[in-house]
Amino acid sequence: MDVVVLEESAGAPVLNSGVKVSEVVSLAKGEKLVGLVPLNEVLALATANGVIKRVNPEYPLNQAEWDVIKLKPKDTVVAAAACASDDNALTLVTQDAKLLTFDAAKVRPQGRGGGGIAGIKLGAQDAVIALGVTAPGTTAEVVTVTDGKDGLASVKVTPLAEYPQKGRATGGVRAHRFLTGESKLALAWVGVGPAKAGTQGGVARSLPTEYGSRDGSGVTLTQTIGTVGPNYAALTAQSAVSPDGEKLF
């Protein structure tokens, strides 16, 4: 994974104005953005294969980009977020709708060359799709959106507090029960609520107003959800996520 440095003035419109990241960051073929993060704090990284890493903010001052994790073959970074405090909780969500949350203190920060440690135990063909970093006392939520056949999909919003913490490198618990025609999650997000949703083009979409049970099914969608992000009134510096990493709001 490469880190690309932006000037503060260049990065601000991405968070505040819904600008496509492709307008401010040049991505090579096969690359995608997984998050916008500060460089003066410890960062948390999650990979598709279930690796978790916290990175010490020790970066070269004479370079515009550099590596921050040593990846195994065919593994990729899927999420990045600031995680300076050991009191934070780290939450991983997989496409098979497994969720694991554990204390950040269980992941000791490493240097840029480190490869991270096991975060969640994955089943065959499963992969991590989301990472959440939440502070104690915040109203954290979990949003899960399925990828169903023939356009059928469902969405569920659940308090993170409903999910028990388990040991790092375990299998986690079920976060979404699939309905007929649903086989995996297309999108997941964990952060300070109430969560906001929209399309890839920036059109607002409604999320359920009532919480679902932690292992229950979702509410059938009538309109596509392409992005989910935080409540900026409560948290003003956390990025939204999308299935392809292209849009932030």
PDB file of C-alpha atoms in Angstrom:
ATOM      1  CA  MET A   1       0.000   0.000   0.000  1.00  0.00           C
ATOM      2  CA  ASP A   2       1.292   3.463  -0.890  1.00  0.00           C
ATOM      3  CA  VAL A   3       0.556   6.664   0.993  1.00  0.00           C
ATOM      4  CA  VAL A   4       0.204   9.819  -1.092  1.00  0.00           C
ATOM      5  CA  VAL A   5       0.667  13.137   0.710  1.00  0.00           C
ATOM      6  CA  LEU A   6      -1.733  16.015   0.045  1.00  0.00           C
ATOM      7  CA  GLU A   7      -1.374  19.584   1.194  1.00  0.00           C
ATOM      8  CA  GLU A   8      -3.949  20.422   3.868  1.00  0.00           C
ATOM      9  CA  SER A   9      -5.645  22.977   1.620  1.00  0.00           C
ATOM     10  CA  ALA A  10      -5.916  20.418  -1.169  1.00  0.00           C
ATOM     11  CA  GLY A  11      -7.394  17.749   1.056  1.00  0.00           C
ATOM     12  CA  ALA A  12     -10.071  19.828   2.767  1.00  0.00           C
ATOM     13  CA  PRO A  13     -12.519  20.103  -0.167  1.00  0.00           C
ATOM     14  CA  VAL A  14     -12.663  16.316  -0.471  1.00  0.00           C
ATOM     15  CA  LEU A  15     -14.143  16.019   2.995  1.00  0.00           C
ATOM     16  CA  ASN A  16     -16.323  19.101   2.872  1.00  0.00           C
ATOM     17  CA  SER A  17     -17.622  19.384  -0.679  1.00  0.00           C
ATOM     18  CA  GLY A  18     -18.120  15.895  -2.077  1.00  0.00           C
ATOM     19  CA  VAL A  19     -15.320  16.214  -4.638  1.00  0.00           C
ATOM     20  CA  LYS A  20     -14.286  13.010  -6.396  1.00  0.00           C
ATOM     21  CA  VAL A  21     -10.902  11.899  -5.147  1.00  0.00           C
ATOM     22  CA  SER A  22      -9.762  11.372  -8.739  1.00  0.00           C
ATOM     23  CA  GLU A  23      -9.785  15.173  -9.070  1.00  0.00           C
ATOM     24  CA  VAL A  24      -7.114  15.629  -6.394  1.00  0.00           C
ATOM     25  CA  VAL A  25      -5.245  12.304  -6.328  1.00  0.00           C
ATOM     26  CA  SER A  26      -3.621  10.617  -9.320  1.00  0.00           C
ATOM     27  CA  LEU A  27      -4.219   6.866  -9.110  1.00  0.00           C
ATOM     28  CA  ALA A  28      -2.293   4.388 -11.217  1.00  0.00           C
ATOM     29  CA  LYS A  29      -4.028   1.534 -13.024  1.00  0.00           C
ATOM     30  CA  GLY A  30      -5.267  -0.991 -10.481  1.00  0.00           C
ATOM     31  CA  GLU A  31      -5.027   1.436  -7.551  1.00  0.00           C
ATOM     32  CA  LYS A  32      -7.931   2.771  -5.529  1.00  0.00           C
ATOM     33  CA  LEU A  33      -8.327   5.063  -2.560  1.00  0.00           C
ATOM     34  CA  VAL A  34      -9.233   3.387   0.724  1.00  0.00           C
ATOM     35  CA  GLY A  35      -9.251   6.411   3.018  1.00  0.00           C
ATOM     36  CA  LEU A  36      -8.074   9.916   3.829  1.00  0.00           C
ATOM     37  CA  VAL A  37      -6.130   9.992   7.078  1.00  0.00           C
ATOM     38  CA  PRO A  38      -3.887  12.403   9.024  1.00  0.00           C
ATOM     39  CA  LEU A  39      -0.169  11.693   9.058  1.00  0.00           C
ATOM     40  CA  ASN A  40       0.527  12.940  12.572  1.00  0.00           C
ATOM     41  CA  GLU A  41      -1.343  10.116  14.318  1.00  0.00           C
ATOM     42  CA  VAL A  42      -1.033   6.356  14.606  1.00  0.00           C
ATOM     43  CA  LEU A  43      -2.967   4.777  11.717  1.00  0.00           C
ATOM     44  CA  ALA A  44      -4.908   1.510  11.625  1.00  0.00           C
ATOM     45  CA  LEU A  45      -4.864  -0.531   8.413  1.00  0.00           C
ATOM     46  CA  ALA A  46      -6.959  -3.581   7.527  1.00  0.00           C
ATOM     47  CA  THR A  47      -6.340  -5.980   4.652  1.00  0.00           C
ATOM     48  CA  ALA A  48      -8.700  -8.218   2.716  1.00  0.00           C
ATOM     49  CA  ASN A  49      -7.035 -11.298   4.199  1.00  0.00           C
ATOM     50  CA  GLY A  50      -7.824 -10.208   7.752  1.00  0.00           C
ATOM     51  CA  VAL A  51      -4.532  -8.598   8.757  1.00  0.00           C
ATOM     52  CA  ILE A  52      -4.629  -5.585  11.073  1.00  0.00           C
ATOM     53  CA  LYS A  53      -1.795  -3.118  11.588  1.00  0.00           C
ATOM     54  CA  ARG A  54      -1.255   0.091  13.528  1.00  0.00           C
ATOM     55  CA  VAL A  55       1.437   2.282  11.996  1.00  0.00           C
ATOM     56  CA  ASN A  56       3.647   4.682  13.920  1.00  0.00           C
ATOM     57  CA  PRO A  57       3.707   8.175  12.335  1.00  0.00           C
ATOM     58  CA  GLU A  58       7.389   7.982  11.357  1.00  0.00           C
ATOM     59  CA  TYR A  59       7.447   8.991   7.729  1.00  0.00           C
ATOM     60  CA  PRO A  60      10.222  10.275   5.433  1.00  0.00           C
ATOM     61  CA  LEU A  61      10.146  14.048   5.121  1.00  0.00           C
ATOM     62  CA  ASN A  62      11.745  14.120   1.665  1.00  0.00           C
ATOM     63  CA  GLN A  63       9.230  11.913  -0.158  1.00  0.00           C
ATOM     64  CA  ALA A  64       5.714  12.465  -1.471  1.00  0.00           C
ATOM     65  CA  GLU A  65       4.712   8.790  -1.174  1.00  0.00           C
ATOM     66  CA  TRP A  66       5.926   5.647   0.605  1.00  0.00           C
ATOM     67  CA  ASP A  67       4.913   2.162   1.709  1.00  0.00           C
ATOM     68  CA  VAL A  68       3.230   1.684   5.098  1.00  0.00           C
ATOM     69  CA  ILE A  69       2.730  -2.103   5.224  1.00  0.00           C
ATOM     70  CA  LYS A  70       4.422  -5.209   3.891  1.00  0.00           C
ATOM     71  CA  LEU A  71       1.714  -7.247   2.186  1.00  0.00           C
ATOM     72  CA  LYS A  72       1.646 -10.939   1.440  1.00  0.00           C
ATOM     73  CA  PRO A  73       1.042 -11.957  -2.199  1.00  0.00           C
ATOM     74  CA  LYS A  74      -2.499 -11.213  -3.453  1.00  0.00           C
ATOM     75  CA  ASP A  75      -3.456  -9.383  -0.252  1.00  0.00           C
ATOM     76  CA  THR A  76      -4.652  -5.769  -0.428  1.00  0.00           C
ATOM     77  CA  VAL A  77      -5.373  -2.954   2.019  1.00  0.00           C
ATOM     78  CA  VAL A  78      -9.121  -2.283   2.186  1.00  0.00           C
ATOM     79  CA  ALA A  79      -9.350   0.429   4.866  1.00  0.00           C
ATOM     80  CA  ALA A  80      -7.317   2.969   6.803  1.00  0.00           C
ATOM     81  CA  ALA A  81      -8.259   5.155   9.763  1.00  0.00           C
ATOM     82  CA  ALA A  82      -6.635   7.162  12.527  1.00  0.00           C
ATOM     83  CA  CYS A  83      -6.175   5.126  15.710  1.00  0.00           C
ATOM     84  CA  ALA A  84      -3.920   6.926  18.168  1.00  0.00           C
ATOM     85  CA  SER A  85      -5.451   5.692  21.427  1.00  0.00           C
ATOM     86  CA  ASP A  86      -5.169   2.200  22.889  1.00  0.00           C
ATOM     87  CA  ASP A  87      -8.624   2.827  24.377  1.00  0.00           C
ATOM     88  CA  ASN A  88     -10.227   2.777  20.922  1.00  0.00           C
ATOM     89  CA  ALA A  89     -12.067  -0.251  19.603  1.00  0.00           C
ATOM     90  CA  LEU A  90     -11.135  -1.808  16.257  1.00  0.00           C
ATOM     91  CA  THR A  91     -13.983  -3.428  14.319  1.00  0.00           C
ATOM     92  CA  LEU A  92     -13.605  -5.573  11.208  1.00  0.00           C
ATOM     93  CA  VAL A  93     -16.519  -6.592   8.963  1.00  0.00           C
ATOM     94  CA  THR A  94     -16.306  -9.236   6.226  1.00  0.00           C
ATOM     95  CA  GLN A  95     -18.300  -9.847   3.071  1.00  0.00           C
ATOM     96  CA  ASP A  96     -19.753 -12.981   4.684  1.00  0.00           C
ATOM     97  CA  ALA A  97     -21.249 -10.636   7.319  1.00  0.00           C
ATOM     98  CA  LYS A  98     -18.934 -11.586  10.162  1.00  0.00           C
ATOM     99  CA  LEU A  99     -18.038  -8.810  12.614  1.00  0.00           C
ATOM    100  CA  LEU A 100     -15.210  -8.790  15.131  1.00  0.00           C
ATOM    101  CA  THR A 101     -14.498  -5.952  17.552  1.00  0.00           C
ATOM    102  CA  PHE A 102     -11.562  -5.815  19.962  1.00  0.00           C
ATOM    103  CA  ASP A 103      -9.389  -3.318  21.846  1.00  0.00           C
ATOM    104  CA  ALA A 104      -6.820  -1.373  19.843  1.00  0.00           C
ATOM    105  CA  ALA A 105      -4.374  -2.046  22.688  1.00  0.00           C
ATOM    106  CA  LYS A 106      -4.106  -5.602  21.371  1.00  0.00           C
ATOM    107  CA  VAL A 107      -2.415  -4.268  18.231  1.00  0.00           C
ATOM    108  CA  ARG A 108       0.957  -2.733  19.067  1.00  0.00           C
ATOM    109  CA  PRO A 109       1.966   0.038  16.610  1.00  0.00           C
ATOM    110  CA  GLN A 110       4.708  -0.971  14.162  1.00  0.00           C
ATOM    111  CA  GLY A 111       7.053   0.807  11.815  1.00  0.00           C
ATOM    112  CA  ARG A 112       6.354   1.215   8.109  1.00  0.00           C
ATOM    113  CA  GLY A 113       8.090  -2.039   7.194  1.00  0.00           C
ATOM    114  CA  GLY A 114       5.987  -4.248   9.463  1.00  0.00           C
ATOM    115  CA  GLY A 115       3.468  -6.683   8.036  1.00  0.00           C
ATOM    116  CA  GLY A 116       0.810  -6.394  10.735  1.00  0.00           C
ATOM    117  CA  ILE A 117      -0.786  -9.238  12.691  1.00  0.00           C
ATOM    118  CA  ALA A 118      -3.846 -11.453  12.415  1.00  0.00           C
ATOM    119  CA  GLY A 119      -7.005  -9.435  12.936  1.00  0.00           C
ATOM    120  CA  ILE A 120      -9.897 -11.775  12.136  1.00  0.00           C
ATOM    121  CA  LYS A 121     -10.098 -15.442  11.242  1.00  0.00           C
ATOM    122  CA  LEU A 122     -11.730 -15.806   7.813  1.00  0.00           C
ATOM    123  CA  GLY A 123     -13.672 -18.637   6.253  1.00  0.00           C
ATOM    124  CA  ALA A 124     -13.033 -19.920   2.741  1.00  0.00           C
ATOM    125  CA  GLN A 125     -13.554 -17.212   0.096  1.00  0.00           C
ATOM    126  CA  ASP A 126     -14.352 -14.595   2.763  1.00  0.00           C
ATOM    127  CA  ALA A 127     -12.636 -11.186   2.862  1.00  0.00           C
ATOM    128  CA  VAL A 128     -12.580  -8.094   5.055  1.00  0.00           C
ATOM    129  CA  ILE A 129     -14.463  -5.148   3.543  1.00  0.00           C
ATOM    130  CA  ALA A 130     -14.566  -2.593   6.376  1.00  0.00           C
ATOM    131  CA  LEU A 131     -12.644  -1.287   9.367  1.00  0.00           C
ATOM    132  CA  GLY A 132     -14.078   0.904  12.084  1.00  0.00           C
ATOM    133  CA  VAL A 133     -12.169   2.796  14.787  1.00  0.00           C
ATOM    134  CA  THR A 134     -14.372   4.064  17.587  1.00  0.00           C
ATOM    135  CA  ALA A 135     -13.708   5.793  20.893  1.00  0.00           C
ATOM    136  CA  PRO A 136     -15.269   4.818  24.232  1.00  0.00           C
ATOM    137  CA  GLY A 137     -18.541   6.572  24.959  1.00  0.00           C
ATOM    138  CA  THR A 138     -19.399   7.406  21.346  1.00  0.00           C
ATOM    139  CA  THR A 139     -22.696   6.409  19.748  1.00  0.00           C
ATOM    140  CA  ALA A 140     -21.181   3.991  17.276  1.00  0.00           C
ATOM    141  CA  GLU A 141     -23.268   2.243  14.626  1.00  0.00           C
ATOM    142  CA  VAL A 142     -22.800  -0.615  12.188  1.00  0.00           C
ATOM    143  CA  VAL A 143     -24.349  -0.278   8.718  1.00  0.00           C
ATOM    144  CA  THR A 144     -24.465  -3.343   6.472  1.00  0.00           C
ATOM    145  CA  VAL A 145     -25.718  -3.417   2.869  1.00  0.00           C
ATOM    146  CA  THR A 146     -26.120  -6.685   0.969  1.00  0.00           C
ATOM    147  CA  ASP A 147     -25.420  -7.480  -2.662  1.00  0.00           C
ATOM    148  CA  GLY A 148     -28.472  -9.429  -3.794  1.00  0.00           C
ATOM    149  CA  LYS A 149     -29.436 -11.045  -7.083  1.00  0.00           C
ATOM    150  CA  ASP A 150     -31.664  -9.273  -9.623  1.00  0.00           C
ATOM    151  CA  GLY A 151     -31.193  -5.952  -7.850  1.00  0.00           C
ATOM    152  CA  LEU A 152     -32.565  -7.202  -4.538  1.00  0.00           C
ATOM    153  CA  ALA A 153     -30.637  -5.958  -1.530  1.00  0.00           C
ATOM    154  CA  SER A 154     -31.201  -4.994   2.086  1.00  0.00           C
ATOM    155  CA  VAL A 155     -29.701  -2.615   4.626  1.00  0.00           C
ATOM    156  CA  LYS A 156     -29.463  -2.757   8.409  1.00  0.00           C
ATOM    157  CA  VAL A 157     -28.305  -0.296  11.067  1.00  0.00           C
ATOM    158  CA  THR A 158     -27.282  -1.713  14.450  1.00  0.00           C
ATOM    159  CA  PRO A 159     -25.615  -0.196  17.530  1.00  0.00           C
ATOM    160  CA  LEU A 160     -22.029  -1.403  17.772  1.00  0.00           C
ATOM    161  CA  ALA A 161     -22.635  -1.941  21.488  1.00  0.00           C
ATOM    162  CA  GLU A 162     -24.895  -4.877  20.571  1.00  0.00           C
ATOM    163  CA  TYR A 163     -21.870  -6.852  19.375  1.00  0.00           C
ATOM    164  CA  PRO A 164     -19.749  -8.485  22.096  1.00  0.00           C
ATOM    165  CA  GLN A 165     -16.015  -7.921  22.011  1.00  0.00           C
ATOM    166  CA  LYS A 166     -14.052 -11.075  21.266  1.00  0.00           C
ATOM    167  CA  GLY A 167     -10.394 -11.927  21.088  1.00  0.00           C
ATOM    168  CA  ARG A 168      -8.279 -10.718  18.216  1.00  0.00           C
ATOM    169  CA  ALA A 169      -7.761 -13.320  15.459  1.00  0.00           C
ATOM    170  CA  THR A 170     -11.056 -15.094  16.225  1.00  0.00           C
ATOM    171  CA  GLY A 171     -13.978 -15.535  13.840  1.00  0.00           C
ATOM    172  CA  GLY A 172     -16.295 -12.829  15.142  1.00  0.00           C
ATOM    173  CA  VAL A 173     -20.095 -12.974  15.157  1.00  0.00           C
ATOM    174  CA  ARG A 174     -22.789 -12.720  12.502  1.00  0.00           C
ATOM    175  CA  ALA A 175     -23.720  -9.135  11.654  1.00  0.00           C
ATOM    176  CA  HIS A 176     -26.423  -9.616   8.992  1.00  0.00           C
ATOM    177  CA  ARG A 177     -28.682 -12.558   8.165  1.00  0.00           C
ATOM    178  CA  PHE A 178     -29.021 -12.975   4.423  1.00  0.00           C
ATOM    179  CA  LEU A 179     -32.428 -13.177   2.782  1.00  0.00           C
ATOM    180  CA  THR A 180     -33.251 -15.299  -0.260  1.00  0.00           C
ATOM    181  CA  GLY A 181     -31.131 -14.094  -3.169  1.00  0.00           C
ATOM    182  CA  GLU A 182     -28.510 -12.466  -0.922  1.00  0.00           C
ATOM    183  CA  SER A 183     -25.082 -14.054  -0.605  1.00  0.00           C
ATOM    184  CA  LYS A 184     -22.682 -11.398   0.674  1.00  0.00           C
ATOM    185  CA  LEU A 185     -22.282  -7.822   1.872  1.00  0.00           C
ATOM    186  CA  ALA A 186     -21.552  -5.203  -0.755  1.00  0.00           C
ATOM    187  CA  LEU A 187     -20.797  -2.498   1.783  1.00  0.00           C
ATOM    188  CA  ALA A 188     -20.261  -2.100   5.506  1.00  0.00           C
ATOM    189  CA  TRP A 189     -19.414   0.867   7.710  1.00  0.00           C
ATOM    190  CA  VAL A 190     -18.698   1.343  11.415  1.00  0.00           C
ATOM    191  CA  GLY A 191     -18.517   4.785  12.999  1.00  0.00           C
ATOM    192  CA  VAL A 192     -20.214   7.570  14.931  1.00  0.00           C
ATOM    193  CA  GLY A 193     -23.925   7.754  14.184  1.00  0.00           C
ATOM    194  CA  PRO A 194     -26.395   8.579  13.012  1.00  0.00           C
ATOM    195  CA  ALA A 195     -24.879   7.296   9.768  1.00  0.00           C
ATOM    196  CA  LYS A 196     -25.540   9.026   6.458  1.00  0.00           C
ATOM    197  CA  ALA A 197     -25.970   7.294   3.091  1.00  0.00           C
ATOM    198  CA  GLY A 198     -25.987   8.274  -0.552  1.00  0.00           C
ATOM    199  CA  THR A 199     -25.433   7.129  -4.107  1.00  0.00           C
ATOM    200  CA  GLN A 200     -22.087   7.144  -5.886  1.00  0.00           C
ATOM    201  CA  GLY A 201     -23.237  10.390  -7.487  1.00  0.00           C
ATOM    202  CA  GLY A 202     -23.842  12.076  -4.129  1.00  0.00           C
ATOM    203  CA  VAL A 203     -27.659  11.832  -3.944  1.00  0.00           C
ATOM    204  CA  ALA A 204     -28.847  11.309  -0.367  1.00  0.00           C
ATOM    205  CA  ARG A 205     -30.439   7.983   0.497  1.00  0.00           C
ATOM    206  CA  SER A 206     -32.456   7.058   3.572  1.00  0.00           C
ATOM    207  CA  LEU A 207     -31.320   4.514   6.130  1.00  0.00           C
ATOM    208  CA  PRO A 208     -33.670   2.629   8.476  1.00  0.00           C
ATOM    209  CA  THR A 209     -34.774   4.796  11.385  1.00  0.00           C
ATOM    210  CA  GLU A 210     -35.102   1.799  13.700  1.00  0.00           C
ATOM    211  CA  TYR A 211     -32.195  -0.379  14.745  1.00  0.00           C
ATOM    212  CA  GLY A 212     -32.105  -3.997  13.648  1.00  0.00           C
ATOM    213  CA  SER A 213     -30.987  -6.906  15.799  1.00  0.00           C
ATOM    214  CA  ARG A 214     -27.311  -7.712  15.589  1.00  0.00           C
ATOM    215  CA  ASP A 215     -27.787 -10.993  13.704  1.00  0.00           C
ATOM    216  CA  GLY A 216     -31.093 -10.131  11.990  1.00  0.00           C
ATOM    217  CA  SER A 217     -31.891  -9.478   8.353  1.00  0.00           C
ATOM    218  CA  GLY A 218     -32.111  -6.018   6.853  1.00  0.00           C
ATOM    219  CA  VAL A 219     -34.793  -3.801   5.350  1.00  0.00           C
ATOM    220  CA  THR A 220     -35.307  -4.335   1.620  1.00  0.00           C
ATOM    221  CA  LEU A 221     -33.882  -1.484  -0.423  1.00  0.00           C
ATOM    222  CA  THR A 222     -35.928   0.311  -3.055  1.00  0.00           C
ATOM    223  CA  GLN A 223     -33.018   2.583  -4.039  1.00  0.00           C
ATOM    224  CA  THR A 224     -29.329   1.817  -4.388  1.00  0.00           C
ATOM    225  CA  ILE A 225     -26.928   2.826  -1.614  1.00  0.00           C
ATOM    226  CA  GLY A 226     -23.400   3.430  -2.846  1.00  0.00           C
ATOM    227  CA  THR A 227     -21.758   5.221   0.100  1.00  0.00           C
ATOM    228  CA  VAL A 228     -22.135   5.370   3.850  1.00  0.00           C
ATOM    229  CA  GLY A 229     -20.439   7.936   6.072  1.00  0.00           C
ATOM    230  CA  PRO A 230     -20.369   9.407   9.562  1.00  0.00           C
ATOM    231  CA  ASN A 231     -22.414  12.042  11.312  1.00  0.00           C
ATOM    232  CA  TYR A 232     -20.208  15.094  10.738  1.00  0.00           C
ATOM    233  CA  ALA A 233     -22.029  17.021  13.441  1.00  0.00           C
ATOM    234  CA  ALA A 234     -20.469  14.587  15.915  1.00  0.00           C
ATOM    235  CA  LEU A 235     -17.279  13.720  14.050  1.00  0.00           C
ATOM    236  CA  THR A 236     -15.864  16.109  11.467  1.00  0.00           C
ATOM    237  CA  ALA A 237     -12.696  14.375  10.335  1.00  0.00           C
ATOM    238  CA  GLN A 238     -13.634  10.812   9.407  1.00  0.00           C
ATOM    239  CA  SER A 239     -13.930   9.673   5.797  1.00  0.00           C
ATOM    240  CA  ALA A 240     -16.913   7.986   4.210  1.00  0.00           C
ATOM    241  CA  VAL A 241     -16.502   4.670   2.451  1.00  0.00           C
ATOM    242  CA  SER A 242     -17.744   3.153  -0.772  1.00  0.00           C
ATOM    243  CA  PRO A 243     -17.352  -0.256  -2.412  1.00  0.00           C
ATOM    244  CA  ASP A 244     -14.754   1.059  -4.894  1.00  0.00           C
ATOM    245  CA  GLY A 245     -13.182   3.743  -2.717  1.00  0.00           C
ATOM    246  CA  GLU A 246     -13.959   6.422  -5.297  1.00  0.00           C
ATOM    247  CA  LYS A 247     -16.362   8.769  -3.554  1.00  0.00           C
ATOM    248  CA  LEU A 248     -16.165  10.499  -0.184  1.00  0.00           C
ATOM    249  CA  PHE A 249     -18.624  12.956   1.327  1.00  0.00           C
TER     250      PHE A 249
END
